[in-house]
Amino acid sequence: MVTGLEMSLDRSESHGPGAEVATCYLACEENLESLSSSHANISSLSIFKKTPHAFSDNDSSEKGSLIASVTLQQPTLSRVMESLKVNGLLEVKRSTIHIEMLERADCIAAYTCEVRTVDSWGNVHISVNRLRQQQLQRESQSFTGTVTSALSVQLLAMVHQLDTKLALLSQSSAISQNKMDHLERRLDARLWSIEGKVNTIEPRLVVFPNEESDIDVPYLCDTLTDGGGWIIIQRRATGDVDFYRDWDSYKTGFGSLSGDFWLGNENIHKLTTKGVYELRVEIKFKGRLEYASYDKFSIGKELSKYTLRLGQYSGTAGDSLREHDGEPFSTHDKDHDLYNRNCAEVFTGAWWYKACHHSNLNGKWQATAYKGPNWQTLTQGDPVSFSEMKIRRKYHR
């Protein structure tokens, strides 16, 4: 049964002159913990209200309107509504509902507290306790402080509304940030595209093979940089060519001289066997063009797996090719590196990998985490936006 239902009307003077604060507290509680023999559990606790004009001594069977309830489906309750502040909690053996009332009409109403319990056999038991507060006799003491207390409830409601608005603003801010991130990605992609087009319009001379040519394919010359005379063996400016290719593709070469291309390992080998060549690597990162020069450069024949040979370094980009000096070339279908996995597969490229790389200029375009065309002394694991490898003969052998 209901073990305690209390209602008290507390009135106290406020600190302001001539003001009163009136508040009523209604408590409904059921506690089965003290009943050691009880095998029942509480399933719900509810409070019903009847206003003074709606009841008489002969209608005690009518409960009135439901104003608060805690159930197994909704075991907690905390809300502010009009002039009522309600808190409730339902546990297995104990349940409470507390209501703070700020209006005189609420304080003189009749209330019914109903608890439902379920025993171990599944039977439902209902216990009811009623409390009727008589009409106050002293009309002169008519809760002049109600306005003050009502303001407190309104402030609580305003705080709740502000919290809701702040949550919406936070959500709106997150949506705006996502839009900004999307625009930034689109802008970055556009800048990459524009930069690639700028890089491809630099003046270059296409040389077609003749009887005196060392190779029998057309090649691209740089006639301006550092006095000219450079043969371009690798170029990446737009990302329009996939560089994740097999051994035979890298052997013969691929791409277009008007865009991105690899001249071909066999052609590079033929060139560098006809004389002493130097290498210049130009890379662009975050809008700045840097370079790395090697006073000697060659690659061996296919039987040596096109092993790389380098001379002394100079430049502004850092010596990220030194780690690969003396290493054979590897592709995803020809693994010649020292790593226990295929570096070409792991880092989506083809290069003179060791175990695995300090540079990877044939990596996947725009890829990060060392899988793109990077030069670690300058970019760490981030990709460059342009690369060009070119060789120049210093003298005949």
Short mmCIF file of N, CA and C in Angstrom, two decimals, residues 102-193:
data_model
loop_
_atom_site.label_atom_id
_atom_site.label_comp_id
_atom_site.label_asym_id
_atom_site.label_seq_id
_atom_site.Cartn_x
_atom_site.Cartn_y
_atom_site.Cartn_z
N LEU A 102 2.85 26.47 -7.50
CA LEU A 102 3.00 27.90 -7.27
C LEU A 102 1.68 28.67 -7.37
N GLU A 103 0.60 27.96 -7.66
CA GLU A 103 -0.70 28.60 -7.77
C GLU A 103 -1.60 28.18 -6.61
N ARG A 104 -2.41 29.14 -6.12
CA ARG A 104 -3.30 28.87 -5.00
C ARG A 104 -4.30 27.77 -5.33
N ALA A 105 -4.82 27.78 -6.56
CA ALA A 105 -5.81 26.78 -6.95
C ALA A 105 -5.24 25.37 -6.87
N ASP A 106 -3.96 25.21 -7.19
CA ASP A 106 -3.33 23.89 -7.10
C ASP A 106 -3.20 23.46 -5.65
N CYS A 107 -2.90 24.42 -4.76
CA CYS A 107 -2.65 24.07 -3.36
C CYS A 107 -3.91 23.64 -2.62
N ILE A 108 -5.10 24.02 -3.13
CA ILE A 108 -6.33 23.67 -2.43
C ILE A 108 -7.10 22.57 -3.14
N ALA A 109 -6.49 21.96 -4.16
CA ALA A 109 -7.17 20.89 -4.89
C ALA A 109 -7.07 19.57 -4.12
N ALA A 110 -7.83 18.58 -4.61
CA ALA A 110 -7.77 17.23 -4.04
C ALA A 110 -6.86 16.37 -4.91
N TYR A 111 -6.09 15.49 -4.26
CA TYR A 111 -5.13 14.67 -4.98
C TYR A 111 -5.28 13.20 -4.60
N THR A 112 -5.09 12.34 -5.58
CA THR A 112 -5.12 10.89 -5.38
C THR A 112 -3.79 10.32 -5.82
N CYS A 113 -3.22 9.52 -4.94
CA CYS A 113 -1.97 8.82 -5.27
C CYS A 113 -2.28 7.36 -5.46
N GLU A 114 -1.92 6.82 -6.62
CA GLU A 114 -2.22 5.43 -6.94
C GLU A 114 -0.93 4.68 -7.27
N VAL A 115 -0.73 3.54 -6.62
CA VAL A 115 0.44 2.71 -6.90
C VAL A 115 -0.03 1.34 -7.37
N ARG A 116 0.64 0.83 -8.37
CA ARG A 116 0.36 -0.51 -8.89
C ARG A 116 1.59 -1.38 -8.68
N THR A 117 1.35 -2.57 -8.09
CA THR A 117 2.43 -3.52 -7.86
C THR A 117 2.08 -4.85 -8.50
N VAL A 118 3.11 -5.62 -8.84
CA VAL A 118 2.94 -6.93 -9.45
C VAL A 118 3.66 -7.95 -8.58
N ASP A 119 2.92 -8.99 -8.13
CA ASP A 119 3.54 -10.00 -7.29
C ASP A 119 4.22 -11.05 -8.14
N SER A 120 4.81 -12.03 -7.46
CA SER A 120 5.60 -13.06 -8.16
C SER A 120 4.73 -13.97 -9.01
N TRP A 121 3.41 -13.93 -8.82
CA TRP A 121 2.51 -14.76 -9.63
C TRP A 121 1.93 -13.97 -10.79
N GLY A 122 2.33 -12.68 -10.92
CA GLY A 122 1.84 -11.86 -11.99
C GLY A 122 0.55 -11.12 -11.70
N ASN A 123 0.07 -11.18 -10.48
CA ASN A 123 -1.14 -10.49 -10.11
C ASN A 123 -0.84 -9.00 -9.88
N VAL A 124 -1.75 -8.15 -10.36
CA VAL A 124 -1.61 -6.72 -10.21
C VAL A 124 -2.44 -6.23 -9.01
N HIS A 125 -1.82 -5.47 -8.13
CA HIS A 125 -2.50 -4.92 -6.96
C HIS A 125 -2.46 -3.39 -7.06
N ILE A 126 -3.59 -2.78 -6.75
CA ILE A 126 -3.71 -1.31 -6.82
C ILE A 126 -3.99 -0.78 -5.42
N SER A 127 -3.19 0.18 -4.98
CA SER A 127 -3.40 0.85 -3.70
C SER A 127 -3.59 2.33 -3.96
N VAL A 128 -4.54 2.93 -3.22
CA VAL A 128 -4.88 4.33 -3.44
C VAL A 128 -4.87 5.06 -2.11
N ASN A 129 -4.35 6.28 -2.15
CA ASN A 129 -4.40 7.16 -0.99
C ASN A 129 -4.82 8.54 -1.47
N ARG A 130 -5.73 9.18 -0.74
CA ARG A 130 -6.27 10.47 -1.16
C ARG A 130 -5.95 11.53 -0.14
N LEU A 131 -5.78 12.74 -0.67
CA LEU A 131 -5.51 13.88 0.19
C LEU A 131 -6.30 15.06 -0.33
N ARG A 132 -7.16 15.66 0.56
CA ARG A 132 -7.94 16.81 0.16
C ARG A 132 -7.52 17.99 1.01
N GLN A 133 -7.08 19.04 0.39
CA GLN A 133 -6.66 20.25 1.11
C GLN A 133 -7.84 21.19 1.19
N GLN A 134 -8.24 21.56 2.40
CA GLN A 134 -9.42 22.42 2.59
C GLN A 134 -9.14 23.84 2.12
N GLN A 135 -10.28 24.53 1.83
CA GLN A 135 -10.20 25.92 1.38
C GLN A 135 -9.50 26.77 2.43
N LEU A 136 -8.55 27.56 2.02
CA LEU A 136 -7.87 28.43 2.96
C LEU A 136 -8.84 29.47 3.50
N GLN A 137 -8.77 29.74 4.79
CA GLN A 137 -9.71 30.65 5.43
C GLN A 137 -9.27 32.10 5.34
N ARG A 138 -8.01 32.32 5.28
CA ARG A 138 -7.52 33.70 5.33
C ARG A 138 -7.26 34.20 3.92
N GLU A 139 -8.31 34.82 3.33
CA GLU A 139 -8.18 35.31 1.96
C GLU A 139 -7.18 36.45 1.88
N SER A 140 -6.99 37.16 3.06
CA SER A 140 -6.05 38.29 3.03
C SER A 140 -4.63 37.84 2.76
N GLN A 141 -4.37 36.56 3.10
CA GLN A 141 -3.03 36.02 2.84
C GLN A 141 -3.10 35.23 1.53
N SER A 142 -3.25 35.90 0.43
CA SER A 142 -3.61 35.25 -0.84
C SER A 142 -2.41 35.10 -1.79
N PHE A 143 -1.32 34.70 -1.25
CA PHE A 143 -0.16 34.32 -2.07
C PHE A 143 0.33 35.46 -2.96
N THR A 144 0.61 36.59 -2.33
CA THR A 144 1.15 37.69 -3.13
C THR A 144 2.53 37.36 -3.69
N GLY A 145 3.14 36.35 -3.09
CA GLY A 145 4.46 35.97 -3.60
C GLY A 145 4.41 35.00 -4.75
N THR A 146 3.19 34.63 -5.21
CA THR A 146 3.08 33.67 -6.30
C THR A 146 3.78 34.16 -7.57
N VAL A 147 3.65 35.48 -7.81
CA VAL A 147 4.27 36.03 -9.02
C VAL A 147 5.77 35.83 -9.00
N THR A 148 6.35 36.07 -7.77
CA THR A 148 7.81 35.90 -7.65
C THR A 148 8.21 34.47 -7.96
N SER A 149 7.47 33.49 -7.36
CA SER A 149 7.83 32.09 -7.59
C SER A 149 7.54 31.67 -9.02
N ALA A 150 6.45 32.21 -9.57
CA ALA A 150 6.14 31.89 -10.96
C ALA A 150 7.26 32.36 -11.88
N LEU A 151 7.86 33.50 -11.53
CA LEU A 151 8.99 33.98 -12.32
C LEU A 151 10.13 32.97 -12.31
N SER A 152 10.34 32.31 -11.16
CA SER A 152 11.40 31.29 -11.08
C SER A 152 11.11 30.16 -12.05
N VAL A 153 9.84 29.73 -12.12
CA VAL A 153 9.48 28.67 -13.06
C VAL A 153 9.69 29.14 -14.49
N GLN A 154 9.28 30.41 -14.76
CA GLN A 154 9.49 30.94 -16.10
C GLN A 154 10.96 31.00 -16.46
N LEU A 155 11.78 31.37 -15.47
CA LEU A 155 13.23 31.41 -15.73
C LEU A 155 13.76 30.03 -16.08
N LEU A 156 13.26 29.01 -15.35
CA LEU A 156 13.68 27.64 -15.66
C LEU A 156 13.27 27.26 -17.08
N ALA A 157 12.04 27.65 -17.44
CA ALA A 157 11.57 27.35 -18.79
C ALA A 157 12.42 28.08 -19.84
N MET A 158 12.78 29.33 -19.52
CA MET A 158 13.61 30.09 -20.45
C MET A 158 14.99 29.47 -20.60
N VAL A 159 15.54 29.00 -19.49
CA VAL A 159 16.84 28.33 -19.54
C VAL A 159 16.77 27.09 -20.43
N HIS A 160 15.67 26.34 -20.28
CA HIS A 160 15.48 25.14 -21.10
C HIS A 160 15.40 25.52 -22.58
N GLN A 161 14.64 26.61 -22.88
CA GLN A 161 14.54 27.07 -24.26
C GLN A 161 15.90 27.51 -24.80
N LEU A 162 16.67 28.21 -23.95
CA LEU A 162 18.00 28.64 -24.39
C LEU A 162 18.91 27.45 -24.67
N ASP A 163 18.83 26.41 -23.80
CA ASP A 163 19.63 25.20 -24.04
C ASP A 163 19.26 24.57 -25.38
N THR A 164 17.94 24.53 -25.65
CA THR A 164 17.49 23.97 -26.92
C THR A 164 18.01 24.77 -28.10
N LYS A 165 17.94 26.12 -27.98
CA LYS A 165 18.44 26.96 -29.07
C LYS A 165 19.94 26.82 -29.26
N LEU A 166 20.67 26.71 -28.13
CA LEU A 166 22.12 26.52 -28.24
C LEU A 166 22.45 25.22 -28.93
N ALA A 167 21.68 24.16 -28.62
CA ALA A 167 21.90 22.87 -29.28
C ALA A 167 21.64 22.98 -30.77
N LEU A 168 20.56 23.71 -31.14
CA LEU A 168 20.26 23.90 -32.56
C LEU A 168 21.35 24.71 -33.25
N LEU A 169 21.85 25.77 -32.54
CA LEU A 169 22.93 26.57 -33.10
C LEU A 169 24.19 25.74 -33.30
N SER A 170 24.47 24.87 -32.32
CA SER A 170 25.65 24.00 -32.43
C SER A 170 25.51 23.07 -33.62
N GLN A 171 24.28 22.52 -33.80
CA GLN A 171 24.04 21.64 -34.94
C GLN A 171 24.17 22.40 -36.25
N SER A 172 23.62 23.64 -36.27
CA SER A 172 23.73 24.47 -37.47
C SER A 172 25.18 24.80 -37.78
N SER A 173 25.97 25.06 -36.71
CA SER A 173 27.39 25.36 -36.89
C SER A 173 28.12 24.16 -37.49
N ALA A 174 27.77 22.96 -37.01
CA ALA A 174 28.41 21.74 -37.55
C ALA A 174 28.08 21.57 -39.02
N ILE A 175 26.79 21.86 -39.39
CA ILE A 175 26.39 21.75 -40.80
C ILE A 175 27.16 22.75 -41.64
N SER A 176 27.27 23.99 -41.12
CA SER A 176 28.02 25.01 -41.85
C SER A 176 29.48 24.62 -42.02
N GLN A 177 30.07 24.03 -40.97
CA GLN A 177 31.47 23.60 -41.06
C GLN A 177 31.63 22.52 -42.11
N ASN A 178 30.65 21.59 -42.19
CA ASN A 178 30.72 20.54 -43.20
C ASN A 178 30.65 21.14 -44.60
N LYS A 179 29.79 22.17 -44.76
CA LYS A 179 29.71 22.82 -46.06
C LYS A 179 31.02 23.52 -46.40
N MET A 180 31.62 24.18 -45.39
CA MET A 180 32.90 24.85 -45.62
C MET A 180 33.98 23.84 -46.00
N ASP A 181 34.00 22.69 -45.30
CA ASP A 181 34.98 21.65 -45.62
C ASP A 181 34.79 21.16 -47.05
N HIS A 182 33.51 20.98 -47.44
CA HIS A 182 33.22 20.53 -48.80
C HIS A 182 33.69 21.54 -49.83
N LEU A 183 33.42 22.83 -49.56
CA LEU A 183 33.87 23.88 -50.48
C LEU A 183 35.39 23.93 -50.54
N GLU A 184 36.04 23.73 -49.37
CA GLU A 184 37.50 23.76 -49.34
C GLU A 184 38.08 22.62 -50.18
N ARG A 185 37.45 21.42 -50.07
CA ARG A 185 37.93 20.30 -50.89
C ARG A 185 37.75 20.58 -52.37
N ARG A 186 36.60 21.18 -52.71
CA ARG A 186 36.37 21.51 -54.12
C ARG A 186 37.37 22.56 -54.61
N LEU A 187 37.66 23.53 -53.75
CA LEU A 187 38.62 24.56 -54.12
C LEU A 187 40.01 23.98 -54.30
N ASP A 188 40.39 23.07 -53.37
CA ASP A 188 41.70 22.43 -53.49
C ASP A 188 41.80 21.66 -54.81
N ALA A 189 40.72 20.92 -55.13
CA ALA A 189 40.73 20.15 -56.37
C ALA A 189 40.84 21.08 -57.58
N ARG A 190 40.12 22.21 -57.50
CA ARG A 190 40.18 23.17 -58.60
C ARG A 190 41.58 23.76 -58.74
N LEU A 191 42.21 24.10 -57.62
CA LEU A 191 43.55 24.65 -57.64
C LEU A 191 44.55 23.65 -58.22
N TRP A 192 44.38 22.36 -57.82
CA TRP A 192 45.25 21.32 -58.38
C TRP A 192 45.09 21.27 -59.90
N SER A 193 43.83 21.36 -60.36
CA SER A 193 43.58 21.29 -61.79
C SER A 193 44.19 22.49 -62.51
#
